[in-house]
Amino acid sequence: MRIRLLLLLFAAALLPVAAAGASSATHRGVGFELKRTSISPRHPTFDAKREIRLHYGFAAARGTDLRIEVRRAGSGRVVRVYRERDARPGRRLARVWNGLNRRGRVAGDGRYEFRVGPVGGAMRYAGRFRLRTHVFPVDGPHGTRGAIGDFGAPRSGGRVHEGFDITADCGTPLLAARGGRVQKVGYDPVLYGYYVLIDGLKTSQDYFYSHLIAPPAVDRRDRIRTSQFVGRVGRTGNAASTPCHLHFEVRIHGDPVDPEPYLRTWDRHS
Ligand SMILES: [Zn+2]
């Protein structure tokens, strides 16, 4: 009698193991179906307030461990991998990607795709998007002919022009080309007027905005997101006799570099 009871207990203990083995086999096979995939926002930007989000659901016999991949479109190179433990079928699920690769670096501008599948099973295509790491800083009609000043153009007193000028109506909103930390805000009556300097997140570049119409909308040490409003185009400082414009600089470890090629790229994409 006692031995029979022990055998029963033994058999009962074995059962869940067998069942789990069978179900993980189905997860690798036809038991998984990806559903209702979408990606938001439509134009994802690195470090913007709206995060890059894959929405999805799936059908399966039971809760499943999922693998989610972010891949470079084209090459298919896997940039980032996530595991979702015991994800529930039939629910609306979401996965945020912060735009960083597996080593914690910014993944770079370009096209990416999400793939989702059961751990150990086939991965399914879940949608494609283009990631941008910057936005054009002037949010409105503007000119980039460089009529006022290209990078390196001579200035009075032997100075050279250390930025690029973008003409726009006074009052046009200025957006952070890249998120980061506000390093400096101030007023320089001789050259720059109202200005703001932002230390870019996950880059050695700093971004300088000057001749603002009024003090910047942000304070020193503020954490700024990409495309966040920072102020408005003006003509303060030595711009009083010129058309309203943004004097924009990109500095790498403090040294100005020619921002024009960057600006032209961002302008095409914004
Ligand atoms: Zn300038």
CSV table of C-alpha atoms and ligand atoms in Angstrom, one decimal:
chain,number,residue,atom,x,y,z
A,1,MET,CA,0.0,0.0,0.0
A,2,ARG,CA,2.7,2.4,1.0
A,3,ILE,CA,4.8,1.5,-2.0
A,4,ARG,CA,1.9,2.1,-4.4
A,5,LEU,CA,1.4,5.6,-2.9
A,6,LEU,CA,5.0,6.4,-3.4
A,7,LEU,CA,4.8,5.3,-7.0
A,8,LEU,CA,1.8,7.5,-7.6
A,9,LEU,CA,3.6,10.5,-6.2
A,10,PHE,CA,6.6,9.7,-8.3
A,11,ALA,CA,4.4,9.6,-11.5
A,12,ALA,CA,2.7,12.8,-10.5
A,13,ALA,CA,6.0,14.5,-10.1
A,14,LEU,CA,7.2,13.4,-13.6
A,15,LEU,CA,4.0,14.6,-15.4
A,16,PRO,CA,4.7,18.4,-15.4
A,17,VAL,CA,8.2,17.7,-16.8
A,18,ALA,CA,6.8,15.7,-19.7
A,19,ALA,CA,4.1,18.4,-20.4
A,20,ALA,CA,6.7,21.2,-20.3
A,21,GLY,CA,8.9,19.3,-22.8
A,22,ALA,CA,6.0,18.8,-25.2
A,23,SER,CA,4.9,22.4,-25.0
A,24,SER,CA,8.4,23.9,-25.7
A,25,ALA,CA,8.5,21.6,-28.8
A,26,THR,CA,5.2,23.3,-30.0
A,27,HIS,CA,6.7,26.7,-29.4
A,28,ARG,CA,9.4,25.9,-31.9
A,29,GLY,CA,6.8,24.8,-34.4
A,30,VAL,CA,3.5,26.0,-35.6
A,31,GLY,CA,2.1,27.0,-32.2
A,32,PHE,CA,3.3,30.6,-32.5
A,33,GLU,CA,1.7,33.2,-34.7
A,34,LEU,CA,2.7,36.9,-34.7
A,35,LYS,CA,-0.2,39.4,-34.9
A,36,ARG,CA,-1.1,43.1,-34.9
A,37,THR,CA,2.4,44.6,-35.3
A,38,SER,CA,3.0,48.3,-35.6
A,39,ILE,CA,5.8,50.7,-34.8
A,40,SER,CA,5.5,54.2,-33.3
A,41,PRO,CA,6.2,57.0,-33.7
A,42,ARG,CA,6.2,57.2,-37.5
A,43,HIS,CA,9.6,58.9,-37.6
A,44,PRO,CA,11.6,57.7,-34.6
A,45,THR,CA,14.5,59.8,-33.4
A,46,PHE,CA,17.2,58.8,-31.0
A,47,ASP,CA,16.6,60.2,-27.5
A,48,ALA,CA,13.4,61.9,-28.4
A,49,LYS,CA,10.6,62.2,-25.9
A,50,ARG,CA,8.6,59.6,-27.8
A,51,GLU,CA,10.4,56.3,-27.5
A,52,ILE,CA,10.7,53.8,-30.4
A,53,ARG,CA,8.1,51.2,-29.6
A,54,LEU,CA,7.1,48.0,-31.3
A,55,HIS,CA,3.5,47.0,-30.6
A,56,TYR,CA,2.6,43.4,-31.2
A,57,GLY,CA,0.6,40.4,-30.1
A,58,PHE,CA,0.8,36.7,-30.8
A,59,ALA,CA,-1.3,33.6,-30.7
A,60,ALA,CA,0.0,30.4,-29.1
A,61,ALA,CA,-1.2,27.6,-26.9
A,62,ARG,CA,0.2,29.2,-23.7
A,63,GLY,CA,2.6,31.7,-22.3
A,64,THR,CA,5.9,31.7,-24.2
A,65,ASP,CA,9.4,33.1,-23.8
A,66,LEU,CA,10.0,35.5,-26.7
A,67,ARG,CA,13.1,36.8,-28.4
A,68,ILE,CA,12.9,40.2,-30.0
A,69,GLU,CA,15.6,41.4,-32.3
A,70,VAL,CA,16.4,44.8,-33.7
A,71,ARG,CA,18.3,44.3,-37.0
A,72,ARG,CA,19.9,46.5,-39.6
A,73,ALA,CA,17.6,46.3,-42.6
A,74,GLY,CA,19.5,45.1,-45.6
A,75,SER,CA,22.5,43.4,-43.9
A,76,GLY,CA,20.3,41.8,-41.3
A,77,ARG,CA,23.0,42.4,-38.7
A,78,VAL,CA,21.5,42.0,-35.2
A,79,VAL,CA,21.9,45.2,-33.3
A,80,ARG,CA,20.0,44.5,-30.1
A,81,VAL,CA,18.2,41.5,-28.5
A,82,TYR,CA,15.5,41.3,-25.9
A,83,ARG,CA,14.0,38.4,-24.0
A,84,GLU,CA,10.4,38.6,-22.8
A,85,ARG,CA,9.8,35.9,-20.3
A,86,ASP,CA,6.4,34.1,-20.2
A,87,ALA,CA,4.7,36.5,-22.6
A,88,ARG,CA,1.0,36.1,-22.8
A,89,PRO,CA,-0.8,35.2,-26.0
A,90,GLY,CA,-3.8,37.3,-27.1
A,91,ARG,CA,-2.6,40.5,-25.3
A,92,ARG,CA,-1.4,43.7,-26.7
A,93,LEU,CA,2.3,43.8,-26.0
A,94,ALA,CA,5.0,46.4,-26.5
A,95,ARG,CA,8.8,46.6,-26.6
A,96,VAL,CA,10.7,49.9,-26.3
A,97,TRP,CA,14.0,50.2,-28.0
A,98,ASN,CA,16.2,53.0,-26.8
A,99,GLY,CA,18.3,53.2,-30.0
A,100,LEU,CA,21.4,51.8,-28.5
A,101,ASN,CA,23.2,48.7,-29.7
A,102,ARG,CA,24.4,45.8,-27.5
A,103,ARG,CA,27.5,47.7,-26.5
A,104,GLY,CA,25.5,50.7,-25.4
A,105,ARG,CA,26.4,52.9,-28.3
A,106,VAL,CA,24.0,54.8,-30.5
A,107,ALA,CA,22.9,52.5,-33.4
A,108,GLY,CA,23.4,55.2,-36.0
A,109,ASP,CA,21.1,56.7,-38.7
A,110,GLY,CA,19.5,54.2,-41.0
A,111,ARG,CA,16.8,51.6,-41.6
A,112,TYR,CA,16.1,48.9,-39.0
A,113,GLU,CA,13.6,46.2,-38.5
A,114,PHE,CA,12.1,44.3,-35.6
A,115,ARG,CA,11.8,40.5,-35.5
A,116,VAL,CA,9.9,38.5,-33.0
A,117,GLY,CA,9.8,34.8,-32.3
A,118,PRO,CA,9.7,32.1,-29.6
A,119,VAL,CA,13.0,31.5,-28.0
A,120,GLY,CA,14.8,28.8,-30.0
A,121,GLY,CA,12.2,29.1,-32.8
A,122,ALA,CA,11.9,30.9,-36.2
A,123,MET,CA,12.0,34.7,-36.0
A,124,ARG,CA,9.1,36.6,-37.7
A,125,TYR,CA,9.4,40.0,-39.4
A,126,ALA,CA,7.5,42.6,-37.3
A,127,GLY,CA,8.1,45.9,-39.2
A,128,ARG,CA,10.6,48.3,-40.5
A,129,PHE,CA,11.5,52.0,-39.6
A,130,ARG,CA,14.2,54.6,-40.2
A,131,LEU,CA,16.1,55.8,-37.2
A,132,ARG,CA,17.4,59.3,-37.1
A,133,THR,CA,20.0,60.5,-34.5
A,134,HIS,CA,19.4,64.2,-35.1
A,135,VAL,CA,16.7,66.7,-36.3
A,136,PHE,CA,17.2,69.9,-38.2
A,137,PRO,CA,17.2,72.7,-35.5
A,138,VAL,CA,15.0,75.2,-37.2
A,139,ASP,CA,11.3,74.2,-37.1
A,140,GLY,CA,9.9,76.2,-40.0
A,141,PRO,CA,10.7,77.7,-43.4
A,142,HIS,CA,14.4,78.6,-43.6
A,143,GLY,CA,17.3,79.3,-45.9
A,144,THR,CA,20.6,77.5,-45.9
A,145,ARG,CA,22.3,79.3,-48.8
A,146,GLY,CA,25.1,80.4,-46.4
A,147,ALA,CA,24.7,84.0,-47.7
A,148,ILE,CA,25.5,85.4,-44.3
A,149,GLY,CA,28.3,83.1,-43.4
A,150,ASP,CA,29.7,79.7,-44.2
A,151,PHE,CA,32.0,78.0,-41.8
A,152,GLY,CA,35.5,79.5,-42.0
A,153,ALA,CA,34.4,82.8,-43.6
A,154,PRO,CA,36.6,85.8,-42.5
A,155,ARG,CA,35.3,88.1,-39.8
A,156,SER,CA,36.4,91.4,-38.4
A,157,GLY,CA,39.5,91.4,-36.2
A,158,GLY,CA,41.0,88.3,-37.8
A,159,ARG,CA,38.3,86.0,-36.5
A,160,VAL,CA,36.7,83.3,-38.6
A,161,HIS,CA,33.1,82.2,-38.7
A,162,GLU,CA,32.9,79.2,-36.5
A,163,GLY,CA,29.4,78.1,-37.4
A,164,PHE,CA,26.8,78.1,-40.2
A,165,ASP,CA,23.9,80.5,-40.5
A,166,ILE,CA,20.4,79.5,-41.2
A,167,THR,CA,18.0,82.3,-42.0
A,168,ALA,CA,14.4,82.1,-40.8
A,169,ASP,CA,11.8,84.5,-39.6
A,170,CYS,CA,12.4,85.9,-36.1
A,171,GLY,CA,10.3,83.8,-33.7
A,172,THR,CA,10.7,80.5,-35.6
A,173,PRO,CA,11.0,77.7,-33.0
A,174,LEU,CA,14.4,76.1,-32.5
A,175,LEU,CA,14.6,72.4,-31.6
A,176,ALA,CA,17.5,70.5,-30.1
A,177,ALA,CA,19.3,68.8,-33.0
A,178,ARG,CA,20.3,66.2,-30.5
A,179,GLY,CA,19.3,65.6,-26.9
A,180,GLY,CA,21.7,65.9,-24.0
A,181,ARG,CA,22.6,68.2,-21.1
A,182,VAL,CA,22.5,72.0,-21.2
A,183,GLN,CA,26.1,73.0,-20.6
A,184,LYS,CA,25.7,76.8,-20.8
A,185,VAL,CA,23.1,79.5,-21.4
A,186,GLY,CA,23.9,83.2,-21.5
A,187,TYR,CA,23.9,86.5,-23.2
A,188,ASP,CA,26.9,87.9,-25.1
A,189,PRO,CA,26.1,91.5,-26.3
A,190,VAL,CA,29.2,91.6,-28.5
A,191,LEU,CA,28.9,88.4,-30.6
A,192,TYR,CA,26.3,85.8,-29.9
A,193,GLY,CA,23.4,87.5,-28.1
A,194,TYR,CA,21.3,85.0,-26.3
A,195,TYR,CA,22.8,81.5,-26.7
A,196,VAL,CA,22.6,77.9,-25.5
A,197,LEU,CA,25.2,75.2,-25.6
A,198,ILE,CA,24.0,71.5,-25.3
A,199,ASP,CA,26.3,68.6,-24.6
A,200,GLY,CA,25.0,65.9,-26.9
A,201,LEU,CA,24.0,62.5,-25.4
A,202,LYS,CA,26.2,59.6,-26.3
A,203,THR,CA,28.4,61.7,-28.7
A,204,SER,CA,31.5,63.8,-28.4
A,205,GLN,CA,29.6,66.6,-30.2
A,206,ASP,CA,28.2,69.8,-28.5
A,207,TYR,CA,25.6,72.0,-30.2
A,208,PHE,CA,25.6,75.8,-30.0
A,209,TYR,CA,22.6,77.9,-30.8
A,210,SER,CA,22.9,81.7,-30.9
A,211,HIS,CA,21.3,85.1,-31.7
A,212,LEU,CA,18.1,83.8,-30.0
A,213,ILE,CA,15.3,86.4,-29.9
A,214,ALA,CA,15.1,86.0,-26.0
A,215,PRO,CA,16.7,83.9,-23.3
A,216,PRO,CA,16.6,80.2,-24.1
A,217,ALA,CA,13.6,78.1,-22.9
A,218,VAL,CA,16.0,75.8,-21.0
A,219,ASP,CA,18.3,76.2,-18.1
A,220,ARG,CA,21.9,75.1,-17.4
A,221,ARG,CA,22.1,71.4,-16.4
A,222,ASP,CA,18.6,70.6,-17.9
A,223,ARG,CA,18.3,67.3,-19.5
A,224,ILE,CA,17.1,67.9,-23.1
A,225,ARG,CA,15.6,65.4,-25.5
A,226,THR,CA,16.2,65.4,-29.3
A,227,SER,CA,13.7,67.8,-31.0
A,228,GLN,CA,12.8,69.5,-27.7
A,229,PHE,CA,12.0,73.2,-28.0
A,230,VAL,CA,15.0,75.3,-26.8
A,231,GLY,CA,14.1,78.9,-28.0
A,232,ARG,CA,13.3,81.0,-31.0
A,233,VAL,CA,15.2,82.5,-33.9
A,234,GLY,CA,16.3,86.1,-33.4
A,235,ARG,CA,19.0,88.7,-34.1
A,236,THR,CA,20.5,89.5,-30.8
A,237,GLY,CA,24.3,90.1,-30.4
A,238,ASN,CA,26.2,91.1,-33.6
A,239,ALA,CA,23.2,90.0,-35.7
A,240,ALA,CA,21.2,93.2,-35.2
A,241,SER,CA,22.0,94.5,-38.7
A,242,THR,CA,21.4,91.1,-40.5
A,243,PRO,CA,18.3,89.2,-41.3
A,244,CYS,CA,17.0,87.0,-38.4
A,245,HIS,CA,19.0,83.8,-38.3
A,246,LEU,CA,20.3,80.9,-36.2
A,247,HIS,CA,24.1,80.8,-35.9
A,248,PHE,CA,24.6,77.1,-35.3
A,249,GLU,CA,27.9,75.4,-34.3
A,250,VAL,CA,28.9,71.8,-33.8
A,251,ARG,CA,31.9,71.4,-31.5
A,252,ILE,CA,33.9,68.3,-31.0
A,253,HIS,CA,35.7,68.3,-27.7
A,254,GLY,CA,35.3,72.0,-27.7
A,255,ASP,CA,36.6,72.7,-31.2
A,256,PRO,CA,34.2,73.9,-33.9
A,257,VAL,CA,33.8,71.8,-37.0
A,258,ASP,CA,32.0,72.6,-40.2
A,259,PRO,CA,28.3,71.9,-39.3
A,260,GLU,CA,27.1,72.4,-42.9
A,261,PRO,CA,27.3,68.8,-44.1
A,262,TYR,CA,25.4,67.6,-41.0
A,263,LEU,CA,22.8,70.4,-41.4
A,264,ARG,CA,22.2,69.4,-45.0
A,265,THR,CA,21.7,65.8,-44.1
A,266,TRP,CA,19.3,66.6,-41.2
A,267,ASP,CA,17.4,69.1,-43.4
A,268,ARG,CA,16.7,66.4,-46.0
A,269,HIS,CA,15.2,64.2,-43.3
A,270,SER,CA,13.3,66.5,-41.1
B,1,ZN,ZN,27.0,83.0,-37.9
